[in-house]
Structures are given as structure tokens and as C-alpha cells.
């Protein structure tokens, strides 16, 4: 008589259901329990009956078909690893294709611009500008512009100034002024002395109260200044319609549009722009 073993290990005479516990027996060899299938072996698995250590499993090696190859830098033609993001020789960017920036010169000097085509879009390269035209020649400090006389000085006889000086010399008759063109940027006011080789541009020889080298007029082309040169009687500056000045100037004093220069026993000087006739006559 044949016997069968159920999954729970009971011996049963029936082949379909266990006659002890009623569990289905299924197809199996008579008298023996169906052997359990052995689990497949895994790399690094422990012996039968022990748990598998997944952390000890070695990673799989990459296939030979994905082995790295070298790449060539398009800027300096050096050989670089395939995974490199920048060229180690020149700094070329393999990802964006940006060219390396030029090296800065020593001592903080600005880099020299490189001459390239005007249509270049590389931000690291600048276009060499064309040389600028030379600066126009400047006039010497004592030269006048070529179109003629720009300024003149009027030399007046001022009876009011003579009266305020309390001098013994009689005042000459007042009349029209003597107009002296100012041909230089710096002119001397005084009295001529041949023995001392003094020849002032503004000669006030008739006024004995004026020193040989009395004062200096200077200009920048737009404004005029007066400076006393250590004269015996001083140099004074006042305005039209104002009381006569009583304090001599010290240092360089800028003349206003209505400025008047007083000096000597009766002399009054006025600097003004030349008229069109005076400009061409010069």
C-alpha cells in the first residue's frame, strides 16, 4: 500500500488530501515530501542557512565598450582627457566653447588691446582703435591769435584822481585817451628808461608818479589781472561810478568788466575788447 506525505509532514494513505490534517497533497513521489527548490546562488552570498549581506556585494565592472578616449583642445591642440571640462594647458572651456582670457600684464598695467576683425563677438578680445589725430598746436603764452588784436588798454588823464593825490605837478588837459593794443599775454606798465633798458608795452612816461616798472597786466585770453611790481606810489583798482579807491592792490587782482586801474599822479587805465576797426588795424 502506497503512502503520501502532506506539506505538514503527515503520512497519508490518500493521494489528494491528507487524511490526518486535510491539506492538499498535490503531485509528489510516493512516500516522500517534495524537495524544496534551492535558491539561486548570488555573488557574495553566505552559506546555506545564513542571511545574505547585500552591502558586501562588489559593484559590476563597466563593459569594455564604454572605455574613455582622449580629446584634442581646438585652441592649443593639446591632448586632454575625455571627461575634462577645461583644457589644462590653455584654459579652453570644452562645455561652452569660450576662449581663454589673455593673461594680465605685470604690475597691474592694463592689457594691451588686440587687433581683430570689427565683427568679432569674443568678449575677451577688444578692437584696436585707430590712432587719434594730433592735438592742434597751442599758441605761445605771449602770442596773439592770428586774426588781429583782441584787447586794448585806454590810458586816460583823470583830474579827479590828480586832485586826490595832492601832488605839486600840474594835471595835463584831459582829452581823448591814448589807446594801446595789447599784443601779448603779459604786458608791463611803466615809464621808459633807455639807460636801464626798460621799455614797457604800456608807456606812461608823461606821469612822473609812475615807476619805471610799475605794474604787470596778464591774461588767459578771457580775463585780465593786474599786479603791482613794488612801485613807489602803488596801484589801485576801482569800478565805474564808484568812489576813488584808497587801498592799493596786493598780489594779483582780477579786473571786472568795468574795472579801472589808477596809478601815478593822474593816470587811469581801462582794459577792454578791441573794436572791429582796432582789430584789423593791429
PDB file of N, CA, C and O in Angstrom, residues 152-183:
ATOM      1  N   UNK A 152      42.617 145.962 -26.003  1.00  0.00           N
ATOM      2  CA  UNK A 152      43.353 147.226 -25.950  1.00  0.00           C
ATOM      3  C   UNK A 152      43.222 147.776 -24.537  1.00  0.00           C
ATOM      4  O   UNK A 152      42.353 147.356 -23.757  1.00  0.00           O
ATOM      5  N   UNK A 153      44.095 148.715 -24.198  1.00  0.00           N
ATOM      6  CA  UNK A 153      44.002 149.436 -22.929  1.00  0.00           C
ATOM      7  C   UNK A 153      43.957 150.929 -23.227  1.00  0.00           C
ATOM      8  O   UNK A 153      44.731 151.436 -24.059  1.00  0.00           O
ATOM      9  N   UNK A 154      43.022 151.632 -22.617  1.00  0.00           N
ATOM     10  CA  UNK A 154      42.904 153.082 -22.759  1.00  0.00           C
ATOM     11  C   UNK A 154      43.647 153.755 -21.603  1.00  0.00           C
ATOM     12  O   UNK A 154      43.435 153.417 -20.430  1.00  0.00           O
ATOM     13  N   UNK A 155      44.498 154.721 -21.930  1.00  0.00           N
ATOM     14  CA  UNK A 155      45.245 155.484 -20.926  1.00  0.00           C
ATOM     15  C   UNK A 155      44.642 156.891 -20.869  1.00  0.00           C
ATOM     16  O   UNK A 155      44.753 157.668 -21.826  1.00  0.00           O
ATOM     17  N   UNK A 156      43.973 157.197 -19.741  1.00  0.00           N
ATOM     18  CA  UNK A 156      43.267 158.462 -19.571  1.00  0.00           C
ATOM     19  C   UNK A 156      44.030 159.371 -18.599  1.00  0.00           C
ATOM     20  O   UNK A 156      44.765 158.915 -17.735  1.00  0.00           O
ATOM     21  N   UNK A 157      43.788 160.673 -18.746  1.00  0.00           N
ATOM     22  CA  UNK A 157      44.179 161.665 -17.733  1.00  0.00           C
ATOM     23  C   UNK A 157      42.939 161.932 -16.887  1.00  0.00           C
ATOM     24  O   UNK A 157      41.911 162.387 -17.415  1.00  0.00           O
ATOM     25  N   UNK A 158      43.000 161.615 -15.596  1.00  0.00           N
ATOM     26  CA  UNK A 158      41.837 161.721 -14.708  1.00  0.00           C
ATOM     27  C   UNK A 158      42.066 162.870 -13.719  1.00  0.00           C
ATOM     28  O   UNK A 158      42.858 162.729 -12.771  1.00  0.00           O
ATOM     29  N   UNK A 159      41.396 164.028 -13.902  1.00  0.00           N
ATOM     30  CA  UNK A 159      41.585 165.152 -12.981  1.00  0.00           C
ATOM     31  C   UNK A 159      41.166 164.832 -11.547  1.00  0.00           C
ATOM     32  O   UNK A 159      41.770 165.337 -10.592  1.00  0.00           O
ATOM     33  N   UNK A 160      40.136 163.995 -11.370  1.00  0.00           N
ATOM     34  CA  UNK A 160      39.696 163.638 -10.019  1.00  0.00           C
ATOM     35  C   UNK A 160      40.773 162.852  -9.278  1.00  0.00           C
ATOM     36  O   UNK A 160      41.005 163.068  -8.088  1.00  0.00           O
ATOM     37  N   UNK A 161      41.412 161.945  -9.990  1.00  0.00           N
ATOM     38  CA  UNK A 161      42.486 161.182  -9.364  1.00  0.00           C
ATOM     39  C   UNK A 161      43.668 162.097  -9.035  1.00  0.00           C
ATOM     40  O   UNK A 161      44.295 161.963  -7.973  1.00  0.00           O
ATOM     41  N   UNK A 162      43.957 163.064  -9.908  1.00  0.00           N
ATOM     42  CA  UNK A 162      45.028 164.020  -9.657  1.00  0.00           C
ATOM     43  C   UNK A 162      44.730 164.845  -8.401  1.00  0.00           C
ATOM     44  O   UNK A 162      45.617 165.087  -7.559  1.00  0.00           O
ATOM     45  N   UNK A 163      43.477 165.263  -8.249  1.00  0.00           N
ATOM     46  CA  UNK A 163      43.117 166.068  -7.089  1.00  0.00           C
ATOM     47  C   UNK A 163      43.247 165.269  -5.798  1.00  0.00           C
ATOM     48  O   UNK A 163      43.615 165.825  -4.750  1.00  0.00           O
ATOM     49  N   UNK A 164      42.972 163.985  -5.846  1.00  0.00           N
ATOM     50  CA  UNK A 164      43.054 163.161  -4.641  1.00  0.00           C
ATOM     51  C   UNK A 164      44.488 162.837  -4.257  1.00  0.00           C
ATOM     52  O   UNK A 164      44.737 162.444  -3.109  1.00  0.00           O
ATOM     53  N   UNK A 165      45.454 163.020  -5.176  1.00  0.00           N
ATOM     54  CA  UNK A 165      46.832 162.654  -4.884  1.00  0.00           C
ATOM     55  C   UNK A 165      47.604 163.770  -4.179  1.00  0.00           C
ATOM     56  O   UNK A 165      48.647 163.522  -3.566  1.00  0.00           O
ATOM     57  N   UNK A 166      47.148 165.006  -4.273  1.00  0.00           N
ATOM     58  CA  UNK A 166      47.794 166.138  -3.601  1.00  0.00           C
ATOM     59  C   UNK A 166      49.267 166.236  -3.993  1.00  0.00           C
ATOM     60  O   UNK A 166      50.185 166.179  -3.152  1.00  0.00           O
ATOM     61  N   UNK A 167      49.491 166.366  -5.313  1.00  0.00           N
ATOM     62  CA  UNK A 167      50.852 166.478  -5.835  1.00  0.00           C
ATOM     63  C   UNK A 167      51.071 167.887  -6.369  1.00  0.00           C
ATOM     64  O   UNK A 167      50.115 168.625  -6.669  1.00  0.00           O
ATOM     65  N   UNK A 168      52.351 168.272  -6.506  1.00  0.00           N
ATOM     66  CA  UNK A 168      52.682 169.622  -6.988  1.00  0.00           C
ATOM     67  C   UNK A 168      52.610 169.732  -8.508  1.00  0.00           C
ATOM     68  O   UNK A 168      52.374 170.828  -9.034  1.00  0.00           O
ATOM     69  N   UNK A 169      52.856 168.622  -9.227  1.00  0.00           N
ATOM     70  CA  UNK A 169      52.838 168.680 -10.696  1.00  0.00           C
ATOM     71  C   UNK A 169      51.429 169.023 -11.180  1.00  0.00           C
ATOM     72  O   UNK A 169      50.438 168.435 -10.723  1.00  0.00           O
ATOM     73  N   UNK A 170      51.337 169.989 -12.122  1.00  0.00           N
ATOM     74  CA  UNK A 170      50.012 170.332 -12.652  1.00  0.00           C
ATOM     75  C   UNK A 170      49.444 169.181 -13.492  1.00  0.00           C
ATOM     76  O   UNK A 170      50.171 168.428 -14.130  1.00  0.00           O
ATOM     77  N   UNK A 171      48.132 169.058 -13.487  1.00  0.00           N
ATOM     78  CA  UNK A 171      47.467 167.985 -14.256  1.00  0.00           C
ATOM     79  C   UNK A 171      47.355 168.407 -15.718  1.00  0.00           C
ATOM     80  O   UNK A 171      46.926 169.539 -16.026  1.00  0.00           O
ATOM     81  N   UNK A 172      47.746 167.546 -16.634  1.00  0.00           N
ATOM     82  CA  UNK A 172      47.582 167.869 -18.055  1.00  0.00           C
ATOM     83  C   UNK A 172      46.099 168.002 -18.406  1.00  0.00           C
ATOM     84  O   UNK A 172      45.218 167.561 -17.671  1.00  0.00           O
ATOM     85  N   UNK A 173      45.846 168.586 -19.559  1.00  0.00           N
ATOM     86  CA  UNK A 173      44.468 168.722 -20.015  1.00  0.00           C
ATOM     87  C   UNK A 173      43.876 167.356 -20.322  1.00  0.00           C
ATOM     88  O   UNK A 173      44.504 166.528 -21.000  1.00  0.00           O
ATOM     89  N   UNK A 174      42.695 167.111 -19.805  1.00  0.00           N
ATOM     90  CA  UNK A 174      42.027 165.838 -20.074  1.00  0.00           C
ATOM     91  C   UNK A 174      41.454 165.868 -21.481  1.00  0.00           C
ATOM     92  O   UNK A 174      40.903 166.878 -21.945  1.00  0.00           O
ATOM     93  N   UNK A 175      41.583 164.838 -22.174  1.00  0.00           N
ATOM     94  CA  UNK A 175      41.071 164.741 -23.534  1.00  0.00           C
ATOM     95  C   UNK A 175      40.773 163.284 -23.866  1.00  0.00           C
ATOM     96  O   UNK A 175      40.455 162.480 -22.985  1.00  0.00           O
ATOM     97  N   UNK A 176      40.866 162.934 -25.126  1.00  0.00           N
ATOM     98  CA  UNK A 176      40.638 161.554 -25.533  1.00  0.00           C
ATOM     99  C   UNK A 176      41.794 160.666 -25.045  1.00  0.00           C
ATOM    100  O   UNK A 176      42.939 161.125 -24.955  1.00  0.00           O
ATOM    101  N   UNK A 177      41.511 159.432 -24.741  1.00  0.00           N
ATOM    102  CA  UNK A 177      42.560 158.559 -24.223  1.00  0.00           C
ATOM    103  C   UNK A 177      43.516 158.106 -25.319  1.00  0.00           C
ATOM    104  O   UNK A 177      43.189 158.144 -26.518  1.00  0.00           O
ATOM    105  N   UNK A 178      44.671 157.676 -24.881  1.00  0.00           N
ATOM    106  CA  UNK A 178      45.618 157.005 -25.771  1.00  0.00           C
ATOM    107  C   UNK A 178      45.282 155.513 -25.738  1.00  0.00           C
ATOM    108  O   UNK A 178      45.231 154.900 -24.661  1.00  0.00           O
ATOM    109  N   UNK A 179      45.018 154.919 -26.914  1.00  0.00           N
ATOM    110  CA  UNK A 179      44.640 153.502 -26.995  1.00  0.00           C
ATOM    111  C   UNK A 179      45.879 152.692 -27.365  1.00  0.00           C
ATOM    112  O   UNK A 179      46.508 152.932 -28.407  1.00  0.00           O
ATOM    113  N   UNK A 180      46.228 151.751 -26.492  1.00  0.00           N
ATOM    114  CA  UNK A 180      47.412 150.919 -26.696  1.00  0.00           C
ATOM    115  C   UNK A 180      46.951 149.480 -26.952  1.00  0.00           C
ATOM    116  O   UNK A 180      46.256 148.891 -26.119  1.00  0.00           O
ATOM    117  N   UNK A 181      47.286 148.896 -28.116  1.00  0.00           N
ATOM    118  CA  UNK A 181      46.907 147.490 -28.366  1.00  0.00           C
ATOM    119  C   UNK A 181      47.716 146.547 -27.472  1.00  0.00           C
ATOM    120  O   UNK A 181      48.912 146.746 -27.258  1.00  0.00           O
ATOM    121  N   UNK A 182      47.049 145.549 -26.947  1.00  0.00           N
ATOM    122  CA  UNK A 182      47.702 144.540 -26.099  1.00  0.00           C
ATOM    123  C   UNK A 182      48.030 143.333 -26.978  1.00  0.00           C
ATOM    124  O   UNK A 182      47.159 142.511 -27.269  1.00  0.00           O
ATOM    125  N   UNK A 183      49.270 143.243 -27.416  1.00  0.00           N
ATOM    126  CA  UNK A 183      49.681 142.213 -28.360  1.00  0.00           C
ATOM    127  C   UNK A 183      50.197 140.945 -27.686  1.00  0.00           C
ATOM    128  O   UNK A 183      50.470 139.954 -28.353  1.00  0.00           O
TER     129      UNK A 183
END
